[in-house]
Amino acid sequence: MAIEIERRFLVRKDIRSLCRDGLSIVQGYLPSDDGRTVRVRVAGPDATLTVKSPRRGPCREEVEHPLPLDLALGLLRHSCRGGLIEKTRYLSHHHGLCWEIDVFGGENAGLVIAEVELSRPDQLVPLPDWVGAEVTNRAAYSNSSLARSPIRGWASAA
Amino acid sequence: MAIEIERRFLVRKDIRSLCRDGLSIVQGYLPSDDGRTVRVRVAGPDATLTVKSPRRGPCREEVEHPLPLDLALGLLRHSCRGGLIEKTRYLSHHHGLCWEIDVFGGENAGLVIAEVELSRPDQLVPLPDWVGAEVTNRAAYSNSSLARSPIRGWASAA
């Protein structure tokens, strides 16, 4: 069981210059009735099954396990509930921290979220000038929520 | 992808003398919308995730992958649909074939099914005197069906 400490931000500037060597990610969620998320992810040639506890501020517990690619693809196609998340992940280093910039596609096209993993919850985070509003605690921006309720439906629901 | 070739029979005689050194098994099923079963099994200290195609006679395709025990227990508790299968498995050798005798508990208590894995579909199977009716092609006796519709409900539904 690892603890993931993470802060998440919308990205507000044109970040095309940062978008080199992206990693294609498709992920979906198995049902879970206890508030944890059970994520199936295919990232490039690799696949994983990851269970995450509900978030407490920037922290959540996480267990990750590799899966064979064909098994993961089958789970994504036939066992996940809600839609799938499609995104391309780019990495950018800023003042010693590694930012993961997720450019969403599919039903969430237009959304860009940058995440930074920390070693402690109160760690100072020097913000790059391209980050915008923090969404760490905004549940609607979690990947599992975006799978169920992608942003394409937000305007019509508002 | 392996091919599982298996015939299954009800057990009609008292088989207590065969029931030594049983292996406790708990298994459940993740949702799947394409006719395959996605089984999470904890057998003693080991856990697996197994995808099986629909059965064609005694044959089905199978992909099995080990899981960490805590992850499997979480999936059984919170992500599987339908009930769980609880059974104890005993092994018995007869004329060179290894029979797996599953003594069910929980909602399927009273049911005993013996399975034998074969190397070809038309292989001759010398039957021990304790086997009864063959249920290879009786879908209601599949483990995934018994998880959704255990035998405890069969009498009242009849």
Coordinates of N, CA and C in Angstrom, one line a residue, chain A residues 12-153:
Chain A
R12 N -3.8 26.7 -17.9 CA -4.5 27.9 -18.5 C -3.8 28.5 -19.7
K13 N -2.5 28.1 -20.0 CA -1.8 28.8 -21.1 C -1.6 27.7 -22.2
D14 N -1.3 28.2 -23.4 CA -1.0 27.3 -24.5 C 0.3 26.6 -24.1
I15 N 0.1 25.2 -24.0 CA 1.3 24.5 -23.6 C 1.8 23.6 -24.7
R16 N 1.5 24.0 -25.9 CA 2.0 23.1 -27.0 C 3.5 22.9 -27.0
S17 N 4.3 23.9 -26.5 CA 5.7 23.8 -26.5 C 6.2 22.7 -25.5
L18 N 5.3 22.4 -24.5 CA 5.7 21.3 -23.6 C 5.3 19.9 -24.1
C19 N 4.5 19.9 -25.1 CA 3.9 18.6 -25.5 C 4.8 17.8 -26.5
R20 N 5.8 17.2 -25.9 CA 6.7 16.4 -26.7 C 6.7 15.0 -26.1
D21 N 6.8 14.0 -27.0 CA 6.9 12.6 -26.5 C 5.8 12.2 -25.5
G22 N 4.6 12.4 -26.0 CA 3.5 12.0 -25.1 C 3.3 10.5 -25.0
L23 N 2.7 10.1 -23.9 CA 2.3 8.7 -23.7 C 0.8 8.6 -23.8
S24 N 0.3 7.8 -24.7 CA -1.1 7.6 -24.8 C -1.6 6.7 -23.7
I25 N -2.7 7.2 -23.0 CA -3.3 6.4 -21.9 C -4.8 6.3 -22.2
V26 N -5.3 5.0 -22.0 CA -6.7 4.8 -21.9 C -7.0 4.1 -20.6
Q27 N -8.0 4.6 -19.9 CA -8.3 4.0 -18.6 C -9.8 4.0 -18.3
G28 N -10.2 3.0 -17.6 CA -11.6 2.9 -17.2 C -11.7 2.4 -15.8
Y29 N -12.9 2.2 -15.3 CA -13.1 1.9 -13.9 C -14.0 0.7 -13.7
L30 N -13.5 -0.3 -12.9 CA -14.4 -1.4 -12.5 C -15.4 -0.9 -11.5
P31 N -16.5 -1.5 -11.3 CA -17.4 -1.0 -10.3 C -16.8 -1.2 -8.9
S32 N -17.2 -0.4 -8.0 CA -16.7 -0.5 -6.6 C -17.7 0.1 -5.7
D33 N -18.1 -0.6 -4.6 CA -19.2 0.0 -3.8 C -18.8 0.6 -2.5
D34 N -17.5 0.8 -2.4 CA -17.0 1.3 -1.1 C -16.2 2.6 -1.2
G35 N -16.4 3.4 -2.3 CA -15.7 4.7 -2.4 C -14.3 4.6 -3.0
R36 N -13.8 3.4 -3.0 CA -12.5 3.3 -3.7 C -12.7 3.2 -5.2
T37 N -11.6 3.6 -5.9 CA -11.7 3.4 -7.4 C -10.8 2.2 -7.8
V38 N -11.3 1.5 -8.7 CA -10.5 0.3 -9.2 C -10.3 0.6 -10.7
R39 N -9.1 1.1 -11.0 CA -8.8 1.6 -12.3 C -8.0 0.5 -13.1
V40 N -8.4 0.4 -14.4 CA -7.7 -0.4 -15.4 C -7.1 0.6 -16.3
R41 N -5.8 0.6 -16.5 CA -5.1 1.5 -17.3 C -4.2 0.8 -18.3
V42 N -4.3 1.3 -19.6 CA -3.3 0.9 -20.6 C -2.5 2.2 -20.9
A43 N -1.2 2.2 -20.7 CA -0.4 3.3 -20.9 C 0.7 2.9 -21.8
G44 N 0.6 3.3 -23.1 CA 1.6 2.7 -24.1 C 1.5 1.2 -24.1
P45 N 2.6 0.5 -23.9 CA 2.6 -1.0 -24.0 C 2.3 -1.6 -22.6
D46 N 2.1 -0.8 -21.6 CA 1.9 -1.4 -20.2 C 0.5 -1.2 -19.7
A47 N 0.1 -2.2 -18.9 CA -1.2 -2.2 -18.3 C -1.1 -2.4 -16.8
T48 N -2.0 -1.8 -16.1 CA -2.0 -1.9 -14.6 C -3.5 -1.9 -14.1
L49 N -3.6 -2.5 -12.9 CA -4.9 -2.5 -12.2 C -4.5 -1.8 -10.9
T50 N -5.2 -0.7 -10.6 CA -4.9 0.1 -9.4 C -6.1 0.4 -8.6
V51 N -6.0 0.2 -7.3 CA -7.0 0.5 -6.4 C -6.6 1.7 -5.6
K52 N -7.5 2.8 -5.6 CA -7.2 4.0 -4.8 C -8.3 4.2 -3.8
S53 N -7.9 4.6 -2.6 CA -8.9 5.0 -1.6 C -9.4 6.4 -1.9
P54 N -10.5 6.8 -1.3 CA -11.0 8.1 -1.5 C -9.9 9.1 -1.1
R55 N -9.9 10.3 -1.7 CA -8.9 11.3 -1.4 C -9.2 12.0 -0.1
R56 N -8.1 12.2 0.7 CA -8.2 13.0 1.9 C -7.2 14.2 1.6
G57 N -7.8 15.3 1.2 CA -7.0 16.4 0.7 C -6.1 15.9 -0.4
P58 N -4.8 16.1 -0.4 CA -4.0 15.7 -1.5 C -3.6 14.2 -1.4
C59 N -4.0 13.5 -0.4 CA -3.5 12.1 -0.1 C -4.5 11.1 -0.4
R60 N -4.1 10.0 -1.0 CA -4.9 8.8 -1.1 C -4.0 7.5 -1.1
E61 N -4.5 6.4 -0.6 CA -3.8 5.2 -0.6 C -3.9 4.5 -1.9
E62 N -2.9 3.8 -2.4 CA -2.9 3.3 -3.7 C -2.2 1.9 -3.7
V63 N -2.8 1.0 -4.4 CA -2.2 -0.3 -4.6 C -2.2 -0.5 -6.1
E64 N -1.1 -0.8 -6.7 CA -1.0 -0.9 -8.2 C -0.4 -2.3 -8.5
H65 N -0.9 -2.9 -9.6 CA -0.4 -4.2 -9.9 C -0.4 -4.3 -11.5
P66 N 0.6 -4.9 -12.1 CA 0.7 -5.0 -13.5 C -0.3 -6.0 -14.0
L67 N -0.8 -5.8 -15.2 CA -1.7 -6.8 -15.8 C -1.2 -7.1 -17.2
P68 N -1.5 -8.3 -17.7 CA -1.2 -8.5 -19.2 C -2.0 -7.6 -20.0
L69 N -1.5 -7.1 -21.1 CA -2.2 -6.2 -22.0 C -3.5 -6.7 -22.5
D70 N -3.6 -7.9 -22.9 CA -4.8 -8.4 -23.5 C -5.9 -8.5 -22.4
L71 N -5.5 -8.9 -21.2 CA -6.5 -8.9 -20.2 C -7.0 -7.5 -19.8
A72 N -6.1 -6.6 -19.8 CA -6.5 -5.2 -19.5 C -7.4 -4.6 -20.6
L73 N -7.1 -4.9 -21.8 CA -8.0 -4.4 -22.9 C -9.4 -5.0 -22.8
G74 N -9.4 -6.3 -22.5 CA -10.7 -7.0 -22.3 C -11.5 -6.3 -21.2
L75 N -10.9 -6.0 -20.1 CA -11.6 -5.4 -19.0 C -12.1 -4.0 -19.4
L76 N -11.2 -3.3 -20.1 CA -11.6 -1.9 -20.6 C -12.9 -2.0 -21.5
R77 N -12.9 -3.0 -22.4 CA -14.0 -3.1 -23.3 C -15.3 -3.6 -22.7
H78 N -15.1 -4.5 -21.8 CA -16.3 -5.3 -21.4 C -16.7 -5.2 -20.0
S79 N -15.8 -4.8 -19.1 CA -16.1 -4.9 -17.7 C -16.2 -3.5 -17.0
C80 N -15.6 -2.5 -17.6 CA -15.6 -1.2 -16.9 C -16.9 -0.5 -17.0
R81 N -17.3 0.3 -16.1 CA -18.6 1.0 -16.0 C -18.3 2.5 -16.3
G82 N -19.3 3.2 -16.9 CA -19.0 4.6 -17.3 C -18.2 4.6 -18.5
G83 N -17.8 5.7 -19.0 CA -17.0 5.8 -20.2 C -15.5 5.5 -19.9
L84 N -14.7 5.6 -21.0 CA -13.3 5.5 -20.8 C -12.6 6.9 -20.9
I85 N -11.6 7.0 -20.2 CA -10.7 8.2 -20.2 C -9.6 8.0 -21.3
E86 N -9.6 8.9 -22.2 CA -8.5 8.9 -23.2 C -7.7 10.2 -23.0
K87 N -6.4 10.0 -22.9 CA -5.6 11.2 -22.7 C -4.1 10.9 -23.1
T88 N -3.4 12.0 -23.4 CA -2.0 11.9 -23.7 C -1.3 12.6 -22.6
R89 N -0.3 12.0 -22.0 CA 0.5 12.5 -20.9 C 1.8 13.0 -21.3
Y90 N 2.1 14.2 -20.9 CA 3.4 14.8 -21.2 C 4.1 15.1 -19.8
L91 N 5.4 15.1 -19.8 CA 6.1 15.4 -18.5 C 6.8 16.7 -18.7
S92 N 6.8 17.5 -17.6 CA 7.6 18.8 -17.6 C 8.2 19.0 -16.2
H93 N 9.5 19.3 -16.2 CA 10.1 19.5 -14.9 C 10.2 21.0 -14.6
H94 N 9.9 21.4 -13.4 CA 9.9 22.8 -13.0 C 10.4 22.8 -11.5
H95 N 11.5 23.5 -11.3 CA 12.1 23.7 -9.9 C 12.1 22.4 -9.2
G96 N 12.6 21.3 -9.9 CA 12.9 20.1 -9.2 C 11.7 19.2 -9.0
L97 N 10.5 19.6 -9.5 CA 9.3 18.7 -9.4 C 8.9 18.3 -10.9
C98 N 8.4 17.1 -11.0 CA 8.0 16.6 -12.3 C 6.5 16.7 -12.4
W99 N 6.1 17.5 -13.4 CA 4.6 17.7 -13.6 C 4.2 16.7 -14.7
E100 N 3.0 16.1 -14.5 CA 2.4 15.3 -15.5 C 1.3 16.1 -16.1
I101 N 1.3 16.4 -17.4 CA 0.3 17.2 -18.0 C -0.6 16.3 -18.9
D102 N -1.8 16.2 -18.5 CA -2.7 15.2 -19.2 C -3.6 16.0 -20.1
V103 N -3.5 15.8 -21.4 CA -4.3 16.4 -22.4 C -5.4 15.4 -22.8
F104 N -6.6 15.7 -22.4 CA -7.7 14.7 -22.6 C -8.2 14.7 -24.0
G105 N -8.7 13.6 -24.4 CA -9.4 13.5 -25.7 C -10.8 12.9 -25.5
G106 N -11.4 12.5 -26.6 CA -12.7 11.8 -26.5 C -13.7 12.8 -25.9
E107 N -14.5 12.3 -25.0 CA -15.6 13.1 -24.4 C -15.1 14.2 -23.5
N108 N -13.8 14.2 -23.2 CA -13.2 15.2 -22.3 C -12.2 16.1 -23.1
A109 N -12.3 16.1 -24.5 CA -11.4 16.9 -25.3 C -11.6 18.3 -24.9
G110 N -10.5 19.0 -24.8 CA -10.5 20.4 -24.4 C -9.9 20.6 -23.0
L111 N -10.0 19.5 -22.2 CA -9.6 19.6 -20.8 C -8.1 19.3 -20.7
V112 N -7.3 20.1 -20.0 CA -5.9 19.8 -19.7 C -5.7 20.0 -18.2
I113 N -5.2 18.9 -17.6 CA -5.0 18.9 -16.1 C -3.5 18.6 -15.9
A114 N -2.9 19.3 -15.0 CA -1.5 19.1 -14.6 C -1.5 18.6 -13.2
E115 N -0.7 17.5 -13.0 CA -0.6 16.9 -11.7 C 0.8 16.9 -11.2
V116 N 1.0 17.1 -9.9 CA 2.4 17.0 -9.4 C 2.4 16.1 -8.2
E117 N 3.3 15.1 -8.2 CA 3.3 14.2 -7.0 C 4.3 14.7 -6.0
L118 N 3.9 14.7 -4.7 CA 4.7 15.3 -3.7 C 5.2 14.2 -2.7
S119 N 6.2 14.5 -1.9 CA 6.6 13.6 -0.9 C 6.0 13.8 0.5
R120 N 5.4 15.0 0.7 CA 4.6 15.3 1.9 C 3.5 16.2 1.5
P121 N 2.4 16.2 2.3 CA 1.2 17.0 2.0 C 1.5 18.5 2.0
D122 N 2.4 18.9 2.9 CA 2.6 20.4 3.1 C 3.8 20.9 2.3
Q123 N 4.3 20.1 1.4 CA 5.5 20.5 0.6 C 5.1 21.7 -0.3
L124 N 6.1 22.6 -0.3 CA 5.9 23.8 -1.1 C 6.0 23.5 -2.6
V125 N 5.1 24.0 -3.4 CA 5.0 23.7 -4.8 C 5.2 25.0 -5.6
P126 N 6.4 25.2 -6.1 CA 6.6 26.4 -7.0 C 5.7 26.1 -8.3
L127 N 4.8 27.0 -8.6 CA 3.9 26.8 -9.7 C 4.5 27.4 -11.0
P128 N 4.5 26.5 -12.0 CA 4.8 27.0 -13.4 C 3.8 28.1 -13.8
D129 N 4.2 29.0 -14.7 CA 3.2 30.1 -15.1 C 2.1 29.6 -15.9
W130 N 2.1 28.3 -16.3 CA 1.0 27.8 -17.2 C -0.1 27.1 -16.4
V131 N 0.1 27.0 -15.0 CA -1.0 26.4 -14.3 C -2.1 27.4 -13.9
G132 N -3.3 26.9 -13.8 CA -4.4 27.8 -13.4 C -5.0 27.3 -12.1
A133 N -6.3 27.3 -12.0 CA -7.0 26.9 -10.8 C -6.7 25.5 -10.3
E134 N -6.5 25.4 -9.0 CA -6.3 24.1 -8.4 C -7.6 23.3 -8.3
V135 N -7.5 22.0 -8.7 CA -8.7 21.2 -8.7 C -8.5 19.9 -7.8
T136 N -7.5 20.0 -7.0 CA -7.1 18.8 -6.1 C -8.4 18.3 -5.4
N137 N -9.2 19.1 -4.9 CA -10.3 18.7 -4.1 C -11.7 18.9 -4.8
R138 N -11.6 19.1 -6.1 CA -12.9 19.2 -6.9 C -13.1 17.9 -7.6
A139 N -14.0 17.1 -6.9 CA -14.3 15.7 -7.3 C -14.7 15.6 -8.8
A140 N -15.3 16.6 -9.3 CA -15.8 16.5 -10.7 C -14.6 16.4 -11.7
Y141 N -13.4 16.8 -11.3 CA -12.3 16.7 -12.1 C -11.4 15.5 -11.9
S142 N -11.9 14.6 -11.0 CA -11.1 13.4 -10.9 C -11.3 12.5 -12.1
N143 N -10.4 11.7 -12.4 CA -10.5 10.9 -13.7 C -11.7 10.0 -13.6
S144 N -11.9 9.4 -12.4 CA -13.1 8.5 -12.3 C -14.4 9.2 -12.5
S145 N -14.5 10.4 -12.0 CA -15.7 11.2 -12.3 C -15.8 11.6 -13.7
L146 N -14.7 12.0 -14.3 CA -14.7 12.4 -15.7 C -15.0 11.2 -16.7
A147 N -14.8 10.0 -16.2 CA -15.2 8.8 -17.0 C -16.7 8.7 -17.0
R148 N -17.3 8.9 -15.8 CA -18.8 8.8 -15.7 C -19.5 10.1 -16.3
S149 N -18.9 11.2 -16.0 CA -19.6 12.5 -16.4 C -18.6 13.4 -17.1
P150 N -18.3 13.1 -18.4 CA -17.3 13.9 -19.1 C -17.7 15.3 -19.3
I151 N -16.7 16.2 -19.6 CA -17.0 17.6 -19.7 C -17.9 17.9 -20.9
R152 N -18.0 17.0 -21.9 CA -18.9 17.3 -23.0 C -20.4 17.5 -22.5
G153 N -20.7 16.8 -21.4 CA -22.1 17.0 -20.9 C -22.3 18.1 -19.9

